[in-house]
mmCIF file of C-alpha atoms in Angstrom:
data_model
loop_
_atom_site.group_PDB
_atom_site.id
_atom_site.type_symbol
_atom_site.label_atom_id
_atom_site.label_comp_id
_atom_site.label_asym_id
_atom_site.label_seq_id
_atom_site.Cartn_x
_atom_site.Cartn_y
_atom_site.Cartn_z
ATOM 1 C CA ASN H 1 -26.702 3.791 -17.619
ATOM 2 C CA ASN H 2 -23.841 0.969 -16.832
ATOM 3 C CA PHE H 3 -21.141 2.600 -14.677
ATOM 4 C CA GLY H 4 -18.819 1.250 -12.365
ATOM 5 C CA PHE H 5 -15.957 -1.206 -11.659
ATOM 6 C CA ARG H 6 -15.990 -4.647 -12.994
ATOM 7 C CA TYR H 7 -12.976 -6.942 -12.705
ATOM 8 C CA GLY H 8 -12.837 -10.210 -14.693
ATOM 9 C CA ARG H 9 -9.372 -11.680 -15.292
ATOM 10 C CA SER H 10 -8.426 -15.179 -16.132
ATOM 11 C CA THR H 11 -6.709 -15.661 -12.704
ATOM 12 C CA ASN H 12 -8.111 -15.722 -9.269
ATOM 13 C CA THR H 13 -6.705 -12.365 -7.914
ATOM 14 C CA GLN H 14 -7.487 -13.006 -4.161
ATOM 15 C CA PHE H 15 -8.544 -9.281 -3.628
ATOM 16 C CA SER H 16 -8.486 -8.893 -0.042
ATOM 17 C CA CYS H 17 -8.371 -5.003 0.720
ATOM 18 C CA ALA H 18 -8.704 -1.723 -1.121
ATOM 19 C CA ALA H 19 -8.234 2.184 -0.430
ATOM 20 C CA THR H 20 -8.582 5.138 -2.538
ATOM 21 C CA THR H 21 -6.985 8.569 -2.956
ATOM 22 C CA GLU H 22 -8.571 11.788 -2.556
ATOM 23 C CA SER H 23 -9.098 12.001 -6.274
ATOM 24 C CA GLY H 24 -10.617 8.747 -6.746
ATOM 25 C CA ASP H 25 -7.746 6.185 -7.590
ATOM 26 C CA LEU H 26 -8.063 2.839 -6.466
ATOM 27 C CA ILE H 27 -5.404 0.572 -4.680
ATOM 28 C CA MET H 28 -6.301 -3.251 -4.119
ATOM 29 C CA GLY H 29 -4.216 -5.516 -2.150
ATOM 30 C CA SER H 30 -4.464 -9.375 -2.692
ATOM 31 C CA GLY H 31 -3.849 -12.583 -1.083
ATOM 32 C CA ARG H 32 -1.519 -13.454 -3.544
ATOM 33 C CA GLY H 33 0.726 -10.801 -2.330
ATOM 34 C CA ASP H 34 0.666 -7.865 -4.706
ATOM 35 C CA VAL H 35 -0.976 -4.596 -4.996
ATOM 36 C CA ARG H 36 -2.691 -3.248 -7.928
ATOM 37 C CA LEU H 37 -3.061 0.357 -8.935
ATOM 38 C CA PHE H 38 -6.168 1.719 -10.936
ATOM 39 C CA ASN H 39 -6.878 5.226 -12.334
ATOM 40 C CA ARG H 40 -10.116 6.795 -11.456
ATOM 41 C CA SER H 41 -11.047 7.096 -15.000
ATOM 42 C CA GLN H 42 -11.193 3.338 -15.066
ATOM 43 C CA LEU H 43 -13.835 3.143 -12.486
ATOM 44 C CA THR H 44 -15.964 5.991 -13.889
ATOM 45 C CA GLN H 45 -16.214 5.228 -17.748
ATOM 46 C CA GLU H 46 -19.410 4.070 -18.867
ATOM 47 C CA ASN H 47 -19.353 0.300 -19.795
ATOM 48 C CA LEU H 48 -21.635 -0.087 -22.836
ATOM 49 C CA ALA H 49 -20.742 -3.370 -23.944
ATOM 50 C CA ASN H 50 -20.807 -4.924 -20.382
ATOM 51 C CA GLU H 51 -17.161 -5.782 -21.158
ATOM 52 C CA MET H 52 -14.614 -6.482 -18.389
ATOM 53 C CA LYS H 53 -11.623 -4.733 -19.686
ATOM 54 C CA THR H 54 -10.339 -3.198 -16.652
ATOM 55 C CA LYS H 55 -6.900 -3.971 -16.181
ATOM 56 C CA ALA H 56 -4.616 -2.491 -13.317
ATOM 57 C CA LYS H 57 -2.237 0.234 -14.594
ATOM 58 C CA ASN H 58 0.200 -1.320 -12.323
ATOM 59 C CA GLN H 59 0.855 -4.675 -10.380
ATOM 60 C CA LEU H 60 3.523 -4.367 -7.773
ATOM 61 C CA ARG H 61 4.553 -7.616 -6.154
ATOM 62 C CA LEU H 62 5.654 -7.901 -2.841
ATOM 63 C CA ALA H 63 7.423 -10.839 -1.312
ATOM 64 C CA GLY H 64 4.392 -13.255 -1.883
ATOM 65 C CA ASP H 65 2.720 -12.961 1.646
ATOM 66 C CA PRO H 66 -0.998 -12.074 1.738
ATOM 67 C CA VAL H 67 -1.705 -8.225 1.757
ATOM 68 C CA ILE H 68 -4.278 -7.868 4.716
ATOM 69 C CA GLY H 69 -4.556 -4.063 4.340
ATOM 70 C CA VAL H 70 -3.501 -1.023 2.247
ATOM 71 C CA ASP H 71 -3.451 2.702 2.712
ATOM 72 C CA VAL H 72 -2.446 5.474 0.457
ATOM 73 C CA THR H 73 -1.137 8.978 1.083
ATOM 74 C CA SER H 74 -3.748 11.769 0.376
ATOM 75 C CA ASN H 75 -1.756 12.852 -2.601
ATOM 76 C CA GLY H 76 -1.030 9.421 -3.933
ATOM 77 C CA ASP H 77 2.617 9.412 -4.042
ATOM 78 C CA TRP H 78 2.968 6.473 -1.594
ATOM 79 C CA VAL H 79 1.171 3.258 -0.968
ATOM 80 C CA LEU H 80 1.286 1.204 2.287
ATOM 81 C CA ALA H 81 0.656 -2.398 2.330
ATOM 82 C CA THR H 82 0.468 -4.472 5.501
ATOM 83 C CA CYS H 83 1.528 -8.219 5.453
ATOM 84 C CA ALA H 84 1.360 -10.151 8.783
ATOM 85 C CA THR H 85 5.119 -9.709 9.652
ATOM 86 C CA TYR H 86 5.942 -6.554 7.874
ATOM 87 C CA LEU H 87 4.885 -3.353 6.175
ATOM 88 C CA MET H 88 6.018 -2.340 2.523
ATOM 89 C CA VAL H 89 5.876 1.628 1.633
ATOM 90 C CA ILE H 90 5.859 1.801 -1.968
ATOM 91 C CA PRO H 91 6.480 5.118 -4.230
ATOM 92 C CA VAL H 92 3.956 5.064 -6.908
ATOM 93 C CA LYS H 93 4.990 8.810 -8.422
ATOM 94 C CA VAL H 94 8.478 8.439 -9.747
ATOM 95 C CA ASN H 95 10.391 10.839 -11.775
ATOM 96 C CA GLY H 96 7.157 12.655 -12.764
ATOM 97 C CA VAL H 97 5.354 9.419 -13.785
ATOM 98 C CA ASP H 98 2.284 8.650 -11.818
ATOM 99 C CA GLY H 99 1.665 4.820 -11.269
ATOM 100 C CA PHE H 100 -2.120 5.522 -11.359
ATOM 101 C CA ASP H 101 -1.842 6.911 -14.939
ATOM 102 C CA ARG H 102 0.912 4.923 -16.640
ATOM 103 C CA SER H 103 2.934 1.755 -15.994
ATOM 104 C CA LEU H 104 5.950 2.191 -14.132
ATOM 105 C CA THR H 105 8.918 0.316 -15.926
ATOM 106 C CA GLY H 106 12.549 0.521 -15.936
ATOM 107 C CA ASP H 107 14.020 3.190 -13.540
ATOM 108 C CA ASN H 108 10.272 4.436 -12.754
ATOM 109 C CA ARG H 109 9.928 1.329 -10.919
ATOM 110 C CA LEU H 110 11.333 1.660 -7.516
ATOM 111 C CA PRO H 111 11.489 -1.196 -4.933
ATOM 112 C CA GLY H 112 9.165 -0.748 -1.893
ATOM 113 C CA LEU H 113 10.635 -0.154 1.458
ATOM 114 C CA ARG H 114 10.325 -3.052 4.074
ATOM 115 C CA LEU H 115 9.342 -2.152 7.566
ATOM 116 C CA GLU H 116 9.932 -4.827 10.082
ATOM 117 C CA LEU H 117 10.674 -5.301 13.609
ATOM 118 C CA SER H 118 14.412 -6.178 14.896
ATOM 119 C CA ARG H 119 14.716 -10.079 16.048
ATOM 120 C CA ASP H 120 15.278 -8.578 19.548
ATOM 121 C CA HIS H 121 12.094 -6.913 19.706
ATOM 122 C CA VAL H 122 10.187 -9.767 18.270
ATOM 123 C CA TRP H 123 11.645 -12.043 20.730
ATOM 124 C CA GLU H 124 10.558 -9.575 23.655
ATOM 125 C CA MET H 125 7.159 -9.777 22.219
ATOM 126 C CA GLY H 126 6.938 -13.384 22.686
ATOM 127 C CA GLY H 127 8.665 -14.599 19.148
ATOM 128 C CA ARG H 128 5.601 -13.802 17.041
ATOM 129 C CA VAL H 129 4.441 -10.778 15.371
ATOM 130 C CA SER H 130 1.161 -10.312 13.426
ATOM 131 C CA PHE H 131 0.437 -6.904 12.431
ATOM 132 C CA THR H 132 -2.894 -5.185 12.257
ATOM 133 C CA VAL H 133 -3.900 -3.083 9.277
ATOM 134 C CA ALA H 134 -1.280 -0.193 9.377
ATOM 135 C CA HIS H 135 -2.429 3.322 8.617
ATOM 136 C CA PHE H 136 -0.810 6.668 7.564
ATOM 137 C CA ASN H 137 -1.341 9.031 10.830
ATOM 138 C CA ARG H 138 -2.123 12.621 9.389
ATOM 139 C CA ASP H 139 -1.718 15.962 11.010
ATOM 140 C CA PHE H 140 -4.559 18.771 11.101
ATOM 141 C CA GLU H 141 -3.303 19.767 7.579
ATOM 142 C CA GLY H 142 -3.792 16.258 6.311
ATOM 143 C CA LYS H 143 0.090 15.669 5.714
ATOM 144 C CA GLU H 144 1.088 12.113 6.640
ATOM 145 C CA LYS H 145 3.451 12.124 9.925
ATOM 146 C CA THR H 146 3.543 8.627 11.014
ATOM 147 C CA ILE H 147 2.876 5.024 10.084
ATOM 148 C CA VAL H 148 0.798 3.296 12.791
ATOM 149 C CA THR H 149 -0.098 -0.431 13.474
ATOM 150 C CA SER H 150 -0.244 -2.967 16.346
ATOM 151 C CA THR H 151 0.568 -6.374 17.178
ATOM 152 C CA GLY H 152 -0.924 -7.972 20.270
ATOM 153 C CA PRO H 153 -0.693 -5.329 23.115
ATOM 154 C CA TYR H 154 1.838 -3.303 21.346
ATOM 155 C CA VAL H 155 1.429 -0.319 19.173
ATOM 156 C CA VAL H 156 4.297 0.412 16.759
ATOM 157 C CA THR H 157 4.820 3.552 14.862
ATOM 158 C CA TRP H 158 7.476 4.937 12.366
ATOM 159 C CA ASP H 159 8.299 8.450 11.239
ATOM 160 C CA PHE H 160 6.836 8.844 7.629
ATOM 161 C CA ILE H 161 9.473 11.320 6.630
ATOM 162 C CA LYS H 162 12.357 9.260 7.997
ATOM 163 C CA VAL H 163 11.120 6.166 6.286
ATOM 164 C CA THR H 164 10.990 7.988 2.975
ATOM 165 C CA LYS H 165 14.694 8.783 3.499
ATOM 166 C CA GLY H 166 15.673 5.308 4.184
ATOM 167 C CA LEU H 167 15.739 5.213 8.069
ATOM 168 C CA LEU H 168 13.659 2.033 8.183
ATOM 169 C CA ASP H 169 14.866 0.686 11.653
ATOM 170 C CA GLU H 170 13.927 3.690 13.756
ATOM 171 C CA TYR H 171 10.475 2.915 15.346
ATOM 172 C CA GLN H 172 8.753 3.352 18.544
ATOM 173 C CA ILE H 173 6.929 0.442 20.486
ATOM 174 C CA LYS H 174 4.268 1.208 23.082
ATOM 175 C CA GLN H 175 2.575 -1.076 25.167
#
């Protein structure tokens, strides 16, 4: 049997990182500054003709900066993309439309929430930030509570619930 994921598009995607949901949906980040969503059925269907037809259900463009890491909530509602100087939290289930199953268009395609440090904090850290791959930190029940990353000797956390409510500039820095 010929099962599996094969990707062959005409452009150089520069895929750099990947993550999966608990149900098997795939998220891939690229060096071109976008995040692509693939449905689990695209990965498990038998490929009888050895064709390369797999196309992302959604391509979410960020600001063009390379994506160095991705994570996803366990239920697949939110994607977290890490770039060197900022993070993007992107809703992928909007108005009942699941971005892993159908294209998000019009009112169903919401902009991501950009998380970055204030200029004052960046200056206090030596004027340069280079985030490591950020992750959702979950409690014992598997619910996402915080977003965690680091830069140099500093650990930076955001409260995920506050972020989803639009409070993007409330974070904690620990050395």
